Every structure is written in structure tokens, then in C-alpha cells.
Short mmCIF file of C-alpha atoms in Angstrom, two decimals:
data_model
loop_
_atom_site.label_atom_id
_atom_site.label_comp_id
_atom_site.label_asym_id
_atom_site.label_seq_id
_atom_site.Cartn_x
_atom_site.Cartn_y
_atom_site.Cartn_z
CA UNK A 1 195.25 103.05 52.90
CA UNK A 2 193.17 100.32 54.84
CA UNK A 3 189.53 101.02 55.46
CA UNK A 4 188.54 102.02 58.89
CA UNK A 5 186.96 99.11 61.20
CA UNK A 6 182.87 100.84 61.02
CA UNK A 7 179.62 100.59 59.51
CA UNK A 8 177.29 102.87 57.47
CA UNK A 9 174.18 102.24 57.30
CA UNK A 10 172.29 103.75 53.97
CA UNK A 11 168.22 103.45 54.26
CA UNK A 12 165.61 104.18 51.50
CA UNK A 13 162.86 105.55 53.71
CA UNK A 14 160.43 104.84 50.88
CA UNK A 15 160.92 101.43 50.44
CA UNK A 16 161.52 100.54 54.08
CA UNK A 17 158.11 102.35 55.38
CA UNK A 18 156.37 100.78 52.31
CA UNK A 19 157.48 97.38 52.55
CA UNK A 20 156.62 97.83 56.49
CA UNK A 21 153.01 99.35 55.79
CA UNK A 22 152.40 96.67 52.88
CA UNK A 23 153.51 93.69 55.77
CA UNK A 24 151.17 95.41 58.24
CA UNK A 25 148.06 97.31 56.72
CA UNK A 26 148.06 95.43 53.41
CA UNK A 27 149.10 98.18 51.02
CA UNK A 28 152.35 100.03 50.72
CA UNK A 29 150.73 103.76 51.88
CA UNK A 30 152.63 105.31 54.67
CA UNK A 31 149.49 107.17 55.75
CA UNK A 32 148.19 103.83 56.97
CA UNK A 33 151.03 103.02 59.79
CA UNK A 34 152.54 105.16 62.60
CA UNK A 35 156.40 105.26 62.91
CA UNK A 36 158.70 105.53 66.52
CA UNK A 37 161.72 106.74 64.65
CA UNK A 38 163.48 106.75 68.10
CA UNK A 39 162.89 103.37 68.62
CA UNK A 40 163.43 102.57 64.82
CA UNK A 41 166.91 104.49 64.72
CA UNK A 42 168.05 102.36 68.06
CA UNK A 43 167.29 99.12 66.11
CA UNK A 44 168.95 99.90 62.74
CA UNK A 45 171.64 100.84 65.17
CA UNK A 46 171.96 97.81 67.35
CA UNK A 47 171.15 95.42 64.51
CA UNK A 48 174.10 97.22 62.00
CA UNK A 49 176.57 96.66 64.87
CA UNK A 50 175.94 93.06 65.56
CA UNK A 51 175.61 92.11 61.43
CA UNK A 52 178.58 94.00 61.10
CA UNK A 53 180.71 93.16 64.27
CA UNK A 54 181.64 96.94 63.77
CA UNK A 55 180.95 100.43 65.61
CA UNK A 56 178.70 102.60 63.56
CA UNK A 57 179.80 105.84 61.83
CA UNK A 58 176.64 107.06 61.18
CA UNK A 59 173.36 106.04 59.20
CA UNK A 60 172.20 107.60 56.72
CA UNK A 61 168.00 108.40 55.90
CA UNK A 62 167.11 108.98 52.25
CA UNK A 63 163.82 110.29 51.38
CA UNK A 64 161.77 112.98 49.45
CA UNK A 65 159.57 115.69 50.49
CA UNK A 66 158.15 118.47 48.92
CA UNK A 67 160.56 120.55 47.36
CA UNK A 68 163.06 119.13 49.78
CA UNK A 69 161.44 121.01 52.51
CA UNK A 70 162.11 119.03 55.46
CA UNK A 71 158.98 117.26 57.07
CA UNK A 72 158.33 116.78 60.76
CA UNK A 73 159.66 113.36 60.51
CA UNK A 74 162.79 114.67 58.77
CA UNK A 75 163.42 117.18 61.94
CA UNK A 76 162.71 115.24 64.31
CA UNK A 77 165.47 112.47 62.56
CA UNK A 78 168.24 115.11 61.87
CA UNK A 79 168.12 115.95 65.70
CA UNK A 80 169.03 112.60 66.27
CA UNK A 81 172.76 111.37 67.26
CA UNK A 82 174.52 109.73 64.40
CA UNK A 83 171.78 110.31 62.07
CA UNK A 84 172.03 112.66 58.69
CA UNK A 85 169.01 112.93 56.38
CA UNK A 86 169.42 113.52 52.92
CA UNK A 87 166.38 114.28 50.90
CA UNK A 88 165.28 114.24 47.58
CA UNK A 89 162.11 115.64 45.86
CA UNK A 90 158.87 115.03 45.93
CA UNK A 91 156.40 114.72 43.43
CA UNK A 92 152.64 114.33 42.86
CA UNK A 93 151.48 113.23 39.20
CA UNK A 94 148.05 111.55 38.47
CA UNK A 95 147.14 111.78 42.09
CA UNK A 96 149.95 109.78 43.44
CA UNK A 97 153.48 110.34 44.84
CA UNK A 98 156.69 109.95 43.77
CA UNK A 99 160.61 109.75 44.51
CA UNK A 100 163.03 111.96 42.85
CA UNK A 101 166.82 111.98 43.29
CA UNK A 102 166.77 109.55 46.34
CA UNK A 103 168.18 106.46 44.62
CA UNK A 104 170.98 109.10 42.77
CA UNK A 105 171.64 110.63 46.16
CA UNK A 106 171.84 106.93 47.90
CA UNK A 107 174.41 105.94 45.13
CA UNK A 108 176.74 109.10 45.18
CA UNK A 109 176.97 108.73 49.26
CA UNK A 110 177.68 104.83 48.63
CA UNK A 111 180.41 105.47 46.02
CA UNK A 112 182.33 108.07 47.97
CA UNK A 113 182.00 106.40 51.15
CA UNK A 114 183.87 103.35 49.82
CA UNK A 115 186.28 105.33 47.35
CA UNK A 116 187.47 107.23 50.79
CA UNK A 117 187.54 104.56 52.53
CA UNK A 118 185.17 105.53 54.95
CA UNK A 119 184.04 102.50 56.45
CA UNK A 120 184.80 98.14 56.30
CA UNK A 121 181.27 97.67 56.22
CA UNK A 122 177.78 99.41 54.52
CA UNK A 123 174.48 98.21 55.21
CA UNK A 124 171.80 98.91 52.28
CA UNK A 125 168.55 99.14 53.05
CA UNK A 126 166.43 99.32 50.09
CA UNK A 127 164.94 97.29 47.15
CA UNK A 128 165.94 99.70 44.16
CA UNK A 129 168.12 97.70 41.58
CA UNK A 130 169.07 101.32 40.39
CA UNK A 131 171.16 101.18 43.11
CA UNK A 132 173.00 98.09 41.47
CA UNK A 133 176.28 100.00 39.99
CA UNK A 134 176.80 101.90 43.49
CA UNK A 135 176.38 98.71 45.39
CA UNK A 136 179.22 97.02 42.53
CA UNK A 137 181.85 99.82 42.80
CA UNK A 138 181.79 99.24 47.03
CA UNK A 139 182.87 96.08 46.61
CA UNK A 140 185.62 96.28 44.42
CA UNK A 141 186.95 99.46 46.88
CA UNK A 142 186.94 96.72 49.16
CA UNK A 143 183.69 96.82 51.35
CA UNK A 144 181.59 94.38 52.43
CA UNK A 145 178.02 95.25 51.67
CA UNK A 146 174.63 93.75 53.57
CA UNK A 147 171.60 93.45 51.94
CA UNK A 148 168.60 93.82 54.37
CA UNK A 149 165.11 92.85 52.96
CA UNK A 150 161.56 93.96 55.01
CA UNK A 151 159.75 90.99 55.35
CA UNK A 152 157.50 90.91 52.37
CA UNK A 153 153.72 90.40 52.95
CA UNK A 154 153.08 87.91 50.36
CA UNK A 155 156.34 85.65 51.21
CA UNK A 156 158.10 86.81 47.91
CA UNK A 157 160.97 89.71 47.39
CA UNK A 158 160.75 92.91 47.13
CA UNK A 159 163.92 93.55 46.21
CA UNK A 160 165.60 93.81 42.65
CA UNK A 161 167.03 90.08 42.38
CA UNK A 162 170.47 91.71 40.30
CA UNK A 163 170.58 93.45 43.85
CA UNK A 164 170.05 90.47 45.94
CA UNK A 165 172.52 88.37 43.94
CA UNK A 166 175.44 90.86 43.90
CA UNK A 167 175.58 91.54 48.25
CA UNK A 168 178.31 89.77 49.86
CA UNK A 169 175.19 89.46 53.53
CA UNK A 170 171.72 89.52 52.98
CA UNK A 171 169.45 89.50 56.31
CA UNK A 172 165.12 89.82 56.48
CA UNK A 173 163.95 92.63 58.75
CA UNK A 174 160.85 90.39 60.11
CA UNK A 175 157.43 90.99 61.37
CA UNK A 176 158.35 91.03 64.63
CA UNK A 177 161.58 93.56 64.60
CA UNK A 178 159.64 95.91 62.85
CA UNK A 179 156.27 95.87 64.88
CA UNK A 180 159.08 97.22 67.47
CA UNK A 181 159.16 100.53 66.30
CA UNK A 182 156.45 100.54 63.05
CA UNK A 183 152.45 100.18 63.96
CA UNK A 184 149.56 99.64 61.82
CA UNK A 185 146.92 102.05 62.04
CA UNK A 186 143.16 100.40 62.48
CA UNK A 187 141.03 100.72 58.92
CA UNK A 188 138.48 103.63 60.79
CA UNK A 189 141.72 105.96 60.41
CA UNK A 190 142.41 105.89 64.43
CA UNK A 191 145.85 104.74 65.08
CA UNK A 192 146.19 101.86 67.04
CA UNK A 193 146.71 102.52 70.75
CA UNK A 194 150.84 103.46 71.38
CA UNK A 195 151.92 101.73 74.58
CA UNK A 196 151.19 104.79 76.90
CA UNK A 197 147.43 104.12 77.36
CA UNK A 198 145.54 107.18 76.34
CA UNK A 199 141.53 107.73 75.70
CA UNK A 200 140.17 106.55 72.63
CA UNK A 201 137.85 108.34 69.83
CA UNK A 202 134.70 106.77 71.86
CA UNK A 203 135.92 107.01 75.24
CA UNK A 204 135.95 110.72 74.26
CA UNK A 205 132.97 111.50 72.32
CA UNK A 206 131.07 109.25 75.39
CA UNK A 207 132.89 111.64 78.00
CA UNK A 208 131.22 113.42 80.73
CA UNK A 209 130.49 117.40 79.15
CA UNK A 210 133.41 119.30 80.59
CA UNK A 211 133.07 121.54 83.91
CA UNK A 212 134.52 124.51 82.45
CA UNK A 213 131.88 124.53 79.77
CA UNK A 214 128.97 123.57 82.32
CA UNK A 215 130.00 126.38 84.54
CA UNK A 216 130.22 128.79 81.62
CA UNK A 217 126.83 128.13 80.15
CA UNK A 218 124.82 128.18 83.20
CA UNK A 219 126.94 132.03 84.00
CA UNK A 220 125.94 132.91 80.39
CA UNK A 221 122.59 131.90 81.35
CA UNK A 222 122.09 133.45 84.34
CA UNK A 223 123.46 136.79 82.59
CA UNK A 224 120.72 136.48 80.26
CA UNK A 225 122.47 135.42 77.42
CA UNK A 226 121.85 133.17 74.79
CA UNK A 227 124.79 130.46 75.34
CA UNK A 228 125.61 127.52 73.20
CA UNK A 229 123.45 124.70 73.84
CA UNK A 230 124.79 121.99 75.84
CA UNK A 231 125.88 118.94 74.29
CA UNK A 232 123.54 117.19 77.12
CA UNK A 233 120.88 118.18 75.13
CA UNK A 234 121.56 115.96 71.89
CA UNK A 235 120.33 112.25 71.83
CA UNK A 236 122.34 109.22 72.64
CA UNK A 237 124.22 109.13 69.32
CA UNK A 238 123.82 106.42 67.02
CA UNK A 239 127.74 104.62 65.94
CA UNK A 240 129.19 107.28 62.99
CA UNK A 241 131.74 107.45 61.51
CA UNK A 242 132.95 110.01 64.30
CA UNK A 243 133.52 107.96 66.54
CA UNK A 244 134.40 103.91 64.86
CA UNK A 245 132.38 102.03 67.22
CA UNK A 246 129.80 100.32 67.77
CA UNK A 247 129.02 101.89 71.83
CA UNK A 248 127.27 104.97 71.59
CA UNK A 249 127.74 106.94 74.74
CA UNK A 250 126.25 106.07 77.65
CA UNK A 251 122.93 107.48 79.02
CA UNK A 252 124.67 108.68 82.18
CA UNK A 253 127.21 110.93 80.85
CA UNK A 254 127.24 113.87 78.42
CA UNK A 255 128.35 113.14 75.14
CA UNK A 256 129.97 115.45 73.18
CA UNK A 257 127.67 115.43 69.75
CA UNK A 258 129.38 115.35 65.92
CA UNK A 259 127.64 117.48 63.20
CA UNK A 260 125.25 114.62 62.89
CA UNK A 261 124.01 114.51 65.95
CA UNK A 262 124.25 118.33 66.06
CA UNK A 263 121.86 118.36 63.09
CA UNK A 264 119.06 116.17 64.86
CA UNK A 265 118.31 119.20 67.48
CA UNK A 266 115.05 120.95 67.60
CA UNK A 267 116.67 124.91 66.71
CA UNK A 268 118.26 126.86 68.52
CA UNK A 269 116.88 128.22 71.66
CA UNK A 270 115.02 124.87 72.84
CA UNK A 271 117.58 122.27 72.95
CA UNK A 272 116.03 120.56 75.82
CA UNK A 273 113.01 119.83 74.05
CA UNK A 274 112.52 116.45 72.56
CA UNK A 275 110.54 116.37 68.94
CA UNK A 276 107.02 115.59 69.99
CA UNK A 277 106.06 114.03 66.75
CA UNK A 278 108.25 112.05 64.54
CA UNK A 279 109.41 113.88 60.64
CA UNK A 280 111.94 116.35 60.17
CA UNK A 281 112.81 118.89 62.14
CA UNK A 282 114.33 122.50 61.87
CA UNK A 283 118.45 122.38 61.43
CA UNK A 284 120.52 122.70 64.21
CA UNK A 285 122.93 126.07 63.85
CA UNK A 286 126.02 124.59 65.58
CA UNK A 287 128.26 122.84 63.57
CA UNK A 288 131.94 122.53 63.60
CA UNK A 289 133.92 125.77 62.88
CA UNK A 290 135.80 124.18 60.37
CA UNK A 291 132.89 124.41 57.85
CA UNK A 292 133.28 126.80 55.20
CA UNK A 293 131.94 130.12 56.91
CA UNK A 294 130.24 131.11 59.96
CA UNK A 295 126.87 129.91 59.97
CA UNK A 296 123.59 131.93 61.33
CA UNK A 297 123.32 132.21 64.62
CA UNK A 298 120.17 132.36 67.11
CA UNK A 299 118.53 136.22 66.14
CA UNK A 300 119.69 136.30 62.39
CA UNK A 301 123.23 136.99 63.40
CA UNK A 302 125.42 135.87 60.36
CA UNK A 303 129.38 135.83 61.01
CA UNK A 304 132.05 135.53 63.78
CA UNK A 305 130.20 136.96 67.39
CA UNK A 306 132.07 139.92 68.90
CA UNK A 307 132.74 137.78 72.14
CA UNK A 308 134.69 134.75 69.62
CA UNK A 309 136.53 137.77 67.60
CA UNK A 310 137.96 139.08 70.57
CA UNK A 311 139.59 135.63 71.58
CA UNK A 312 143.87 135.85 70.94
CA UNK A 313 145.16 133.07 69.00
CA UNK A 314 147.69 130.76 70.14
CA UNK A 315 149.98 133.42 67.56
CA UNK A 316 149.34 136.67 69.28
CA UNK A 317 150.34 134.96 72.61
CA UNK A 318 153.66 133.74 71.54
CA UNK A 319 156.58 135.95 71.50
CA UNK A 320 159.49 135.15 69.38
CA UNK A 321 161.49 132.81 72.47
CA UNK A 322 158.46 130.78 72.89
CA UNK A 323 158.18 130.29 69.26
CA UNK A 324 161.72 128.65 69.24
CA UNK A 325 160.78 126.77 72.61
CA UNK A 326 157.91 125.86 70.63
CA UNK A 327 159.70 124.10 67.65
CA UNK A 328 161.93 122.34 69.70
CA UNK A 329 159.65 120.79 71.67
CA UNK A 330 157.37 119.72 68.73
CA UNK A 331 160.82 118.00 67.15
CA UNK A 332 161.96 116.49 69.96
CA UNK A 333 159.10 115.72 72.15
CA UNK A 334 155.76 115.55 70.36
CA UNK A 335 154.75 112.65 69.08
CA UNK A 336 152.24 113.74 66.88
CA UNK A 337 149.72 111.30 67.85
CA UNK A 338 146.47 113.90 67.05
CA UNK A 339 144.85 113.56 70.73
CA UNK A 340 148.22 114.35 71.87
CA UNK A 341 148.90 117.81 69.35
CA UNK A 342 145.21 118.82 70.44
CA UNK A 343 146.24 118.68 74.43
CA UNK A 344 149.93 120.69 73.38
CA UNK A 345 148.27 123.36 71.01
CA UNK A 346 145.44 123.84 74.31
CA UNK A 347 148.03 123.97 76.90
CA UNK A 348 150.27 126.18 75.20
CA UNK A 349 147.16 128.87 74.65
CA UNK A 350 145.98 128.63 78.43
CA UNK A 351 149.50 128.88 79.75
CA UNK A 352 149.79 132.22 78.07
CA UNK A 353 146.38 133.44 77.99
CA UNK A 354 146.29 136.90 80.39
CA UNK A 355 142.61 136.63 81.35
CA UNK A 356 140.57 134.21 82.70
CA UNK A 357 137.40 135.51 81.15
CA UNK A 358 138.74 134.43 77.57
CA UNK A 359 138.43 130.78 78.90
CA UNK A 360 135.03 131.34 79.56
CA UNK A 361 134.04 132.31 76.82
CA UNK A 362 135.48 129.42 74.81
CA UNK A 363 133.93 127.37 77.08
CA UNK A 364 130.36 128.55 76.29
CA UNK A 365 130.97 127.62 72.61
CA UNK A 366 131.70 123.79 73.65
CA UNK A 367 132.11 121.88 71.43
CA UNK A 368 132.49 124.03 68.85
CA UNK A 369 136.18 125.92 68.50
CA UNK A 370 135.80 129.67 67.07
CA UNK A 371 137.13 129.51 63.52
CA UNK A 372 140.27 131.13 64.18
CA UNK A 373 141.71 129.24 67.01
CA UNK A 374 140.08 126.41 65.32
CA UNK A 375 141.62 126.46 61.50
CA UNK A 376 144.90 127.67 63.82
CA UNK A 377 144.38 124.25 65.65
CA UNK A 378 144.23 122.46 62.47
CA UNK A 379 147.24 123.90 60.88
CA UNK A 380 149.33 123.03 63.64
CA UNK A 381 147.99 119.24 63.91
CA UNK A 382 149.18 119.31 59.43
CA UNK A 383 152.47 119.94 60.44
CA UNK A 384 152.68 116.23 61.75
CA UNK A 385 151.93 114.96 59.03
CA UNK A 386 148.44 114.47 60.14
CA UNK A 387 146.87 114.42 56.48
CA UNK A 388 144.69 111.84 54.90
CA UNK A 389 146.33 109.86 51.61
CA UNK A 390 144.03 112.14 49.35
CA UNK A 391 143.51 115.75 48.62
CA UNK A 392 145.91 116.48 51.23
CA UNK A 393 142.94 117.39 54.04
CA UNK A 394 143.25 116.09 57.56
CA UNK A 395 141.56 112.76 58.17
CA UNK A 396 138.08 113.22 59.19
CA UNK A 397 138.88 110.74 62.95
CA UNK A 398 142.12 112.48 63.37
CA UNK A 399 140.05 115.81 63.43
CA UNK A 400 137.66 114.88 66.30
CA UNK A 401 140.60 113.47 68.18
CA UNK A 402 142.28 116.77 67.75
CA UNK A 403 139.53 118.88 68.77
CA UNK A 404 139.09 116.32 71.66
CA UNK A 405 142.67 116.60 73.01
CA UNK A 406 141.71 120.22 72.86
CA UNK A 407 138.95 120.20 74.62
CA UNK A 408 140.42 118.12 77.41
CA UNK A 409 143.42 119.58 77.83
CA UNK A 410 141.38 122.92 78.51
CA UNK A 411 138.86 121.15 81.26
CA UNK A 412 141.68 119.01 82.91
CA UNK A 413 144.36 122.68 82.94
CA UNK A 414 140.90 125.00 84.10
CA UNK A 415 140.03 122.23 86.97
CA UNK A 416 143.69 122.28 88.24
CA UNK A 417 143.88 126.09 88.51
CA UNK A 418 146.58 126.66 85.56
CA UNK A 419 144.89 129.89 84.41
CA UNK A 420 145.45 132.94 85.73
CA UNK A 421 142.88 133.56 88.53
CA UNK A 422 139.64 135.13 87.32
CA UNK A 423 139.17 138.81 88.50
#
């Protein structure tokens, strides 16, 4: 029986996003790059079929996750045509993680491929000399096997030489074909900008204070209530951390404060008065929901305000249908980009929201995000994979773009009339 005229193409996701983050960011974390898998797929595709001078059968994408539970990444792959992902284990010892079963899983698939005569021609695209007596046995079934390297970042291999020496092809994956689909992220922890321009971390935090929360604050106050104090109120912020420049934001427009600047206020009540003397002064009470607990409020109030506990969560608002609507769209269109999962997670909780009044009322809170909707917000942006290289806690930049997307989405939808109309 002759093999059939195709290719396979078998990748090691851990050593091909490695090797790609090592060539871009310097070290071999996938946390520091961001990944177009569609655009990745398409060129292991088109690159397989011209090597090859064959059709492809499929490719194959080997990697690990915790106890095999597929990842974003992973759905968002297996949704893909002519893609099947196989995954191994994942494993965290000494504070670091680790591959288990992908290199036995990437030689059983190579062995029976080429014992059934699957294809003329596999593609390997990994650096693991384990995978030496797999790659062996497909040639003497009679394939041709092609060896492709990622473009190491100190000019040497990174491949098992035994594995280099035994291919029949070998070809480098350069610089340049993988900065098609693979981008570094910049050392502050924002990702470099994708190719659809979008507003950055500063550009943000140096943004004009939303209408919605202008309008809302100034109705609370005319109701004689004690609304949050507007972010106008804080001092030009000094660069942080927040935001990972140098431009703080600009005298003209109202910039939306981080805990920092938050902390600099008089107290609450008088956030329009500027310290007359210079020493410390009483602590701000807003902070960021996502601290641990509610903090006190103005009039010794200590936990969640009856007017934040009565806000539905983006949970209550879905019925089952929208859930599934929901996970499609996050596989197939959501990018995960945090700005971006802010803006979905905010439109998706207007869109259903039955009263306009509940808009208002998150409003008044600007910037802060009640606790619920908040650590709800947070859990969504962690299924992206949205989680620093360490303790497994969303990066401290991705958070204020998160919240930011949030908080735009809301102003831009409540401007346009995408609410229901208030009574």
C-alpha cells in the first residue's frame, strides 16, 4: 500500500511559543508575547504545502494545560478547519511550569501516522530529541520528515542535534515569518499595539471623565446625595506604574485617577478642595473594588451600599441561549486583548440590563466598579489567559485596561442610546 500524496504537520506548542518569545522578549515565557493563532495556523499551513509540494491533511497542536482542561487558546484552535489539538498535562513544581505527556502523545500520533500510511510527508515542529525514535520509525515506513527550527535568539540551535541530524529537510522559521502572527509584549506588561489601532493605557487614564458618570453625579447631587467624587477632582497624576508613561494627563481633560492618586485626596466630602498646607493628609475612601473588602464609606458606612447590592450581574442577565452565544463568540471572535474583554463583558451587561436607572447608578461610582460586577469582570478577563507569570493573579496594566474597556464601552453604548430608555 503506497502512502497517500499529503502532509501532517505535528507542532510542540511549548517549544514553538518559547523559542518565539525567547527570539522576541528575551526569555522563553509565553506570558511575555501575544499570539494570532489565525494568522499562525494560515502560515504553518501555507508554508507545509510549499516545503512539502503536498495538500495538507491536517496539523496537529500539542500542548499541556491544567489537567488537560482545554484553555482559551486550545478552543479557539480546535474550532479551527484542519486543526486537532491534543493536550497533555500541566504541571507547576517549584514555582514553574511544566510539560507532561506532550512529547509521548507527539510520538504515538507520528508512529501511527506513518505505520498507516497516512501521509508522504510530516512536518515536526519541535526541539525535543525525545522525539528521536518516533521521528526514526517514519522514515523507515517510508516518510519524508522536515525539521523546522524557530530562529534562535542567540544564533545557536535549539533543537536536539540527534534530531537535527536524523531529518531528511530541515528549514528556520525566521524573525520575520513569525513576527507575522507572534508579537512581543512591551516590558510595562501592555501588549504592543495589534494592527487595529485602539487607545492605549495613557490615552485612557488621560481621557476626558465620561458623560454618563458626569450626568449621574451632578443628579445624585442635586438629589442630595452624597455621590462619588469626581475623578476631576484628583491632581494631574504623576507617571505610575498605572499607566507606563512618562505623559501624565493633560490639564484640560479629566483623568481617570489609580489608587495612588485616589489616595492623595483631601477625604471624602471635599474633593474639590486643594491641601492648603503641604504634609499628609486624611486617606481617600475610594479605591478599586478589587481590594480585599469594602472599605468605609463617607458617614461610617462599612460594606457594599444598598444602591451597588441591588445592581444584576452580567450572570443574572444571561439566560442559558445567551450563555452559549456567549462562548462562541469569546472562541471565535474575541481576541482577548484586555481593553477589548473589558468593552465585550460592558456591552453584554448594558444590552441586557432592563432599567436604565441601574446605569446610573454605576455611573455615580466612576471609576470604581461595585465588587461584584467587578471580581465578575475580572474572572471573565482570566479566562483569556490574562494572568501574570506569577501567583497566577491578573497583571496589574492588564487590570486598568480592563476596567478601562469597561468603562468606555459603557459611556460610548449610554451616549448612543443602546439602553433601554430611562422612565
Amino acid at each position: 500500500m503506497e502512502h497517500v500524496d499529503r502532509c501532517v504537520v505535528l507542532v510542540d506548542a511549548g517549544y514553538l511559543l518559547g523559542a518565539a518569545a525567547s527570539l522576541l522578549a528575551g526569555e522563553p515565557a509565553r506570558s511575555r508575547i501575544t499570539v494570532d493563532h489565525a494568522a499562525l495556523i494560515q502560515g504553518l499551513r501555507e508554508r507545509a504545502e510549499s516545503d512539502t509540494a503536498q495538500p495538507l491533511l491536517r496539523i496537529y497542536w500539542f500542548d499541556g494545560a491544567p489537567d488537560r482542561v482545554p484553555q482559551p487558546e486550545h478552543r479557539r484552535l480546535r474550532v479551527m478547519p484542519r486543526v486537532t489539538v491534543r493536550l497533555g498535562a500541566l504541571t507547576r513544581s517549584d514555582g514553574r511550569w511544566a510539560q507532561k505527556g506532550v512529547d509521548a502523545a507527539m510520538h504515538a500520533e507520528l508512529t501511527e501516522l506513518a505505520r498507516n500510511r497516512a501521509c508522504s510527508d510530516v512536518v515536526l515542529v519541535t526541539g525535543d530529541g525525545d522525539l528521536l525514535p518516533g521521528l526514526m520509525s517514519a522514515k523507515e515506513h517510508g516518510v519524508a520528515v522536515h525539521l523546522w527550527a524557530v530562529q534562535a535568539a542567540d544564533g545557536d540551535y535549539n533543537q536536539s542535534e540527534d534530531l537535527v541530524a536524523e531529518a531528511d529537510e530541515r528549514r528556520v522559521l525566521d524573525r520575520e515569518w513569525i513576527t507575522r502572527a507572534v508579537r512581543a509584549k512591551e516590558l510595562n506588561g501592555v501588549c504592543a499595539p495589534p494592527p487595529v489601532p485602539r487607545p492605549e493605557i495613557a490615552a485612557i487614564l488621560s481621557a476626558p471623565l465620561p458623560e454618563s458618570a458626569l450626568a449621574a453625579s451632578e443628579a445624585a447631587a442635586a438629589r442630595g446625595g452624597s455621590p462619588t467624587p469626581a475623578p476631576s477632582a484628583a491632581p494631574a497624576p504623576a507617571p505610575t506604574a498605572a499607566n507606563g508613561s512618562g505623559t501624565a494627563p493633560s490639564a484640560t481633560g479629566k483623568g481617570v485617577p489609580t489608587p495612588k492618586d485616589l489616595a492623595g485626596l483631601r477625604g471624602p466630602g471635599h474633593p474639590q478642595s486643594a491641601p492648603a498646607t503641604p504634609g499628609p493628609q486624611p486617606a481617600a475612601t475610594l479605591r478599586w473594588s478589587s481590594d480585599r473588602g469594602w472599605i468605609e464609606r463617607p458617614g461610617g458606612q462599612v460594606g457594599e451600599p444598598p444602591e451597588t447590592a441591588s445592581l444584576p450581574t452580567l450572570a443574572q442577565l444571561t439566560s442559558a441561549e445567551q450563555r452559549w452565544a456567549d462562548r462562541e463568540e469569546d472562541i471565535t471572535t474575541v481576541g482577548g486583548d484586555p481593553f477589548e474583554v473589558g468593552q465585550v463583558f460592558a456591552r453584554r451587561w448594558m444590552e441586557r440590563l432592563p432599567d436604565q436607572g441601574h446605569v446610573e447608578k454605576l455611573s455615580s461610582m466612576y471609576p470604581r466598579i461595585p465588587h461584584r460586577i467587578d471580581g465578575e469582570l475580572l474572572r471573565y478577563a482570566a479566562r483569556f489567559g490574562l494572568l501574570a507569570h506569577k501567583d497566577d493573579q491578573i497583571d496589574e496594566h492588564d487590570r486598568y485596561a480592563i476596567r478601562a474597556g469597561f468603562w468606555r464601552e459603557i459611556d460610548v453604548r449610554a451616549a448612543a442610546g443602546h439602553t433601554p430608555a430611562a422612565e
